[in-house]
CSV table of C-alpha atoms and ligand atoms in Angstrom, one decimal:
chain,number,residue,atom,x,y,z
A,1,MET,CA,122.4,-17.9,6.6
A,2,ASN,CA,120.1,-16.0,8.9
A,3,LEU,CA,121.7,-15.4,12.2
A,4,LYS,CA,120.7,-13.6,15.2
A,5,LEU,CA,123.1,-13.8,18.4
A,6,THR,CA,121.7,-12.5,21.8
A,7,TYR,CA,123.7,-11.6,24.8
A,8,PHE,CA,124.2,-9.0,27.3
A,9,ASN,CA,126.3,-5.8,26.2
A,10,PHE,CA,129.7,-6.7,27.6
A,11,PRO,CA,132.3,-8.8,26.1
A,12,PHE,CA,132.2,-11.8,28.1
A,13,TRP,CA,133.5,-15.1,26.6
A,14,ARG,CA,130.0,-16.7,26.6
A,15,ALA,CA,128.9,-14.4,23.5
A,16,GLU,CA,132.1,-12.6,22.7
A,17,ALA,CA,134.1,-15.3,21.2
A,18,SER,CA,131.3,-16.2,19.0
A,19,ARG,CA,130.6,-12.5,17.8
A,20,ILE,CA,134.4,-11.9,17.0
A,21,ALA,CA,134.6,-15.4,15.2
A,22,LEU,CA,131.8,-14.1,12.8
A,23,GLN,CA,133.4,-10.8,12.6
A,24,LEU,CA,136.7,-12.2,11.6
A,25,ALA,CA,135.1,-14.3,9.1
A,26,GLU,CA,132.8,-11.4,7.9
A,27,ILE,CA,129.7,-13.3,8.3
A,28,PRO,CA,126.9,-10.9,9.1
A,29,PHE,CA,124.9,-11.5,12.1
A,30,GLU,CA,122.2,-9.7,14.0
A,31,ASP,CA,124.1,-8.8,17.0
A,32,VAL,CA,121.3,-8.3,19.8
A,33,ARG,CA,122.3,-6.9,23.1
A,34,PRO,CA,119.2,-6.5,25.5
A,35,THR,CA,118.9,-4.5,28.7
A,36,ARG,CA,118.1,-6.3,32.0
A,37,GLU,CA,114.7,-5.7,31.5
A,38,GLU,CA,114.5,-6.8,27.8
A,39,PHE,CA,115.9,-10.1,29.4
A,40,ILE,CA,113.3,-10.4,31.8
A,41,LYS,CA,110.8,-10.2,29.5
A,42,MET,CA,112.6,-12.5,27.1
A,43,LYS,CA,112.3,-15.0,30.1
A,44,GLN,CA,108.6,-14.5,30.6
A,45,THR,CA,107.7,-14.9,27.1
A,46,GLY,CA,109.5,-18.5,27.3
A,47,GLU,CA,111.7,-17.6,24.2
A,48,LEU,CA,114.8,-18.8,26.3
A,49,PRO,CA,115.2,-22.4,26.3
A,50,TYR,CA,117.1,-22.4,29.7
A,51,ASP,CA,116.0,-18.9,31.0
A,52,GLN,CA,119.7,-17.7,30.2
A,53,LEU,CA,121.7,-16.1,27.6
A,54,PRO,CA,123.5,-16.5,25.2
A,55,ILE,CA,121.2,-17.8,22.4
A,56,LEU,CA,121.7,-17.9,18.9
A,57,GLU,CA,119.0,-18.1,16.2
A,58,VAL,CA,120.1,-19.8,13.1
A,59,GLU,CA,117.3,-19.8,10.2
A,60,GLY,CA,114.7,-19.3,13.0
A,61,LYS,CA,115.9,-22.3,15.0
A,62,ILE,CA,117.4,-21.7,18.6
A,63,ILE,CA,120.6,-22.7,19.7
A,64,ALA,CA,121.5,-22.3,23.6
A,65,GLN,CA,124.6,-23.0,25.7
A,66,SER,CA,127.5,-20.8,25.3
A,67,VAL,CA,130.0,-23.8,24.3
A,68,SER,CA,127.4,-25.1,21.6
A,69,ILE,CA,126.8,-21.6,20.4
A,70,ALA,CA,130.9,-21.2,19.9
A,71,ARG,CA,131.3,-24.4,18.4
A,72,PHE,CA,128.8,-23.6,15.7
A,73,CYS,CA,130.1,-19.7,15.3
A,74,GLY,CA,133.8,-21.4,15.0
A,75,LYS,CA,132.9,-24.0,12.3
A,76,ILE,CA,131.2,-21.7,10.2
A,77,SER,CA,134.0,-19.0,10.7
A,78,GLY,CA,136.7,-21.8,9.9
A,79,LEU,CA,138.0,-21.5,13.5
A,80,TYR,CA,137.0,-25.0,14.6
A,81,PRO,CA,139.1,-27.8,13.2
A,82,SER,CA,137.3,-29.5,10.3
A,83,ASN,CA,139.5,-32.5,9.6
A,84,ASP,CA,141.2,-33.6,12.8
A,85,ASP,CA,138.8,-35.2,15.4
A,86,VAL,CA,141.6,-34.8,18.2
A,87,ASP,CA,142.1,-31.2,17.3
A,88,ALA,CA,138.3,-30.6,17.6
A,89,ALA,CA,138.3,-32.4,20.7
A,90,ARG,CA,141.0,-30.2,22.3
A,91,VAL,CA,139.1,-27.2,21.2
A,92,ASP,CA,136.0,-28.6,22.7
A,93,GLU,CA,138.1,-29.5,25.8
A,94,LEU,CA,139.3,-25.7,26.5
A,95,MET,CA,135.8,-24.2,26.1
A,96,GLU,CA,134.3,-27.0,28.6
A,97,THR,CA,137.3,-25.7,31.0
A,98,ALA,CA,136.3,-22.1,30.3
A,99,ASN,CA,132.5,-22.9,31.4
A,100,GLN,CA,134.0,-24.8,34.6
A,101,ILE,CA,136.2,-22.2,35.7
A,102,THR,CA,133.0,-19.6,35.1
A,103,GLU,CA,130.6,-22.0,37.2
A,104,LEU,CA,133.2,-21.9,40.2
A,105,PHE,CA,131.9,-18.2,40.6
A,106,ARG,CA,128.3,-19.1,40.8
A,107,SER,CA,127.9,-19.2,44.4
A,108,SER,CA,129.8,-15.9,45.0
A,109,MET,CA,127.7,-14.1,42.3
A,110,ARG,CA,124.7,-15.0,44.1
A,111,GLU,CA,125.8,-14.1,47.5
A,112,LYS,CA,124.3,-10.9,48.9
A,113,ASP,CA,126.5,-10.9,52.1
A,114,GLN,CA,129.6,-8.8,51.1
A,115,THR,CA,131.8,-10.6,53.9
A,116,LYS,CA,130.7,-14.2,53.0
A,117,LYS,CA,131.3,-13.1,49.2
A,118,LEU,CA,134.7,-12.1,50.0
A,119,ALA,CA,135.0,-15.3,51.6
A,120,LEU,CA,134.3,-17.2,48.6
A,121,ARG,CA,136.3,-15.0,46.6
A,122,LYS,CA,139.5,-15.4,48.9
A,123,ASN,CA,139.1,-19.1,48.3
A,124,LEU,CA,138.7,-18.8,44.6
A,125,ALA,CA,141.8,-16.1,44.0
A,126,GLU,CA,144.0,-18.2,46.5
A,127,SER,CA,143.3,-21.5,45.4
A,128,GLU,CA,140.8,-22.5,43.0
A,129,LEU,CA,141.9,-20.0,40.4
A,130,PRO,CA,145.7,-20.8,40.6
A,131,LYS,CA,144.6,-24.5,40.5
A,132,TRP,CA,142.7,-24.1,37.1
A,133,LEU,CA,145.0,-21.3,35.5
A,134,SER,CA,147.7,-23.6,36.1
A,135,PHE,CA,146.1,-26.4,34.3
A,136,LEU,CA,145.5,-23.9,31.3
A,137,ASN,CA,148.9,-23.0,31.3
A,138,ALA,CA,150.3,-26.4,31.0
A,139,ARG,CA,147.7,-27.3,28.2
A,140,LEU,CA,149.1,-24.2,26.4
A,141,SER,CA,152.7,-25.2,26.7
A,142,VAL,CA,151.9,-28.9,25.4
A,143,GLU,CA,151.5,-27.3,22.1
A,144,SER,CA,154.6,-25.6,22.6
A,145,GLY,CA,153.3,-22.8,20.1
A,146,ASP,CA,151.4,-19.6,20.3
A,147,PHE,CA,147.9,-21.0,20.0
A,148,PHE,CA,146.1,-23.5,22.0
A,149,VAL,CA,145.7,-26.1,19.1
A,150,ALA,CA,147.2,-26.8,16.0
A,151,GLU,CA,149.3,-23.9,16.0
A,152,ARG,CA,146.7,-21.4,14.6
A,153,LEU,CA,143.7,-19.5,15.8
A,154,THR,CA,140.7,-21.4,16.9
A,155,ILE,CA,137.7,-20.5,18.7
A,156,ALA,CA,139.1,-21.9,22.0
A,157,ASP,CA,141.5,-19.2,22.2
A,158,LEU,CA,139.2,-16.6,21.7
A,159,VAL,CA,137.2,-17.9,24.6
A,160,ILE,CA,140.0,-18.4,26.8
A,161,TRP,CA,141.4,-14.9,25.8
A,162,ARG,CA,138.0,-13.5,27.0
A,163,LEU,CA,137.8,-15.5,30.3
A,164,CYS,CA,141.4,-14.5,31.2
A,165,SER,CA,140.7,-10.8,30.4
A,166,TRP,CA,137.3,-11.2,32.9
A,167,LEU,CA,139.4,-12.8,35.4
A,168,SER,CA,142.4,-10.4,35.2
A,169,GLY,CA,140.3,-7.1,34.5
A,170,GLY,CA,139.9,-5.9,38.2
A,171,ILE,CA,136.1,-5.9,37.8
A,172,LEU,CA,135.5,-9.0,40.2
A,173,ASP,CA,135.6,-8.3,43.9
A,174,GLY,CA,138.3,-10.2,45.7
A,175,ILE,CA,140.3,-11.3,42.6
A,176,PRO,CA,143.3,-9.5,42.1
A,177,ALA,CA,144.1,-8.2,38.4
A,178,ALA,CA,147.6,-9.7,38.7
A,179,ILE,CA,145.9,-13.2,38.8
A,180,LEU,CA,147.5,-14.1,35.3
A,181,ASN,CA,151.0,-13.0,36.2
A,182,GLU,CA,152.5,-16.4,37.5
A,183,HIS,CA,151.1,-18.2,34.6
A,184,ARG,CA,153.5,-17.1,32.0
A,185,ALA,CA,152.5,-19.0,28.9
A,186,LEU,CA,149.0,-18.1,29.4
A,187,LYS,CA,149.6,-14.4,29.9
A,188,ARG,CA,151.7,-14.4,26.8
A,189,HIS,CA,148.9,-16.0,25.0
A,190,HIS,CA,146.6,-13.3,26.3
A,191,GLU,CA,148.7,-10.4,25.6
A,192,MET,CA,149.2,-11.8,21.7
A,193,ILE,CA,145.4,-12.6,21.1
A,194,ASP,CA,144.8,-9.2,22.5
A,195,SER,CA,147.1,-7.7,20.2
A,196,ILE,CA,145.6,-9.2,16.6
A,197,PRO,CA,145.0,-6.0,15.0
A,198,GLN,CA,141.2,-6.7,14.0
A,199,ILE,CA,140.6,-7.8,17.7
A,200,ARG,CA,142.1,-4.7,18.9
A,201,GLU,CA,140.1,-2.4,16.6
A,202,HIS,CA,137.2,-4.6,17.6
A,203,MET,CA,137.7,-3.8,21.1
A,204,LYS,CA,138.6,-0.3,21.0
A,205,THR,CA,135.4,0.3,18.6
A,206,LYS,CA,133.0,-1.7,20.8
A,207,TYR,CA,133.9,-1.2,24.6
A,208,ASN,CA,136.8,1.3,24.3
A,209,GLN,CA,139.2,-1.2,25.7
B,1,GSH,N1,125.1,-22.8,30.7
B,1,GSH,C1,124.8,-21.5,30.2
B,1,GSH,C2,124.9,-20.6,31.3
B,1,GSH,C3,124.4,-19.1,30.8
B,1,GSH,C4,124.6,-18.0,32.0
B,1,GSH,O1,125.0,-18.3,33.1
B,1,GSH,N2,124.3,-16.8,31.5
B,1,GSH,C5,124.1,-15.7,32.3
B,1,GSH,C6,124.8,-14.5,31.7
B,1,GSH,S1,126.4,-14.8,31.9
B,1,GSH,C7,122.8,-15.4,32.6
B,1,GSH,O2,121.8,-15.7,31.4
B,1,GSH,N3,122.4,-15.2,33.5
B,1,GSH,C8,121.0,-14.6,34.1
B,1,GSH,C9,120.1,-15.5,34.6
B,1,GSH,O3,120.7,-16.6,35.0
B,1,GSH,O4,119.2,-15.2,35.2
B,1,GSH,C10,125.5,-21.5,29.0
B,1,GSH,O5,126.7,-22.0,29.0
B,1,GSH,O6,125.3,-20.7,28.5
């Protein structure tokens, strides 16, 4: 299968979960990482269905929207439940939740005034994120296993792990790096995925992280 995955050169969940799923399954793909200027050109040429990244090209057909791409990559990589519709729906649920949490940042990302931006982030750090991270923490505990769904690694684990790395990476103004600490199951999950040897090696090689 001819696959070309296009996203910026950073390990955000929107593409990184799919990149890692394909890599773990040893499925070759073209890993395209455009600069901002190249991204603007892509928008001008009309090749992005929603003027956004990531996109995945499969045999010449374009798929957009991170969750659709992750679901597709999860399926072909064996990281999406194939014979249990409830487990599959749980994976979808978690990826939609990652999207919803990410969207909480949209207005503060766009805010140019630093004081207003920090006020928006304060609300995220003190109210919205603790609430949503508690929800995720509780969903993890439901399974009483190490993974979110079906007691094995799925694409949802990779998505939530990258989301949590972003939230606790100390790179978001106004969001403390300790944001995960209260959420014990989620933090344990994050450390567990982070220490899977192939994932560790990938993060070290690609991003020196
Ligand atoms: N709903 C889209 C959102 C994608 C998105 O927000 N992509 C960002 C990068 S993380 C982007 O393309 N930003 C550039 C822009 O919107 O101009 C998805 O799920 O993929």
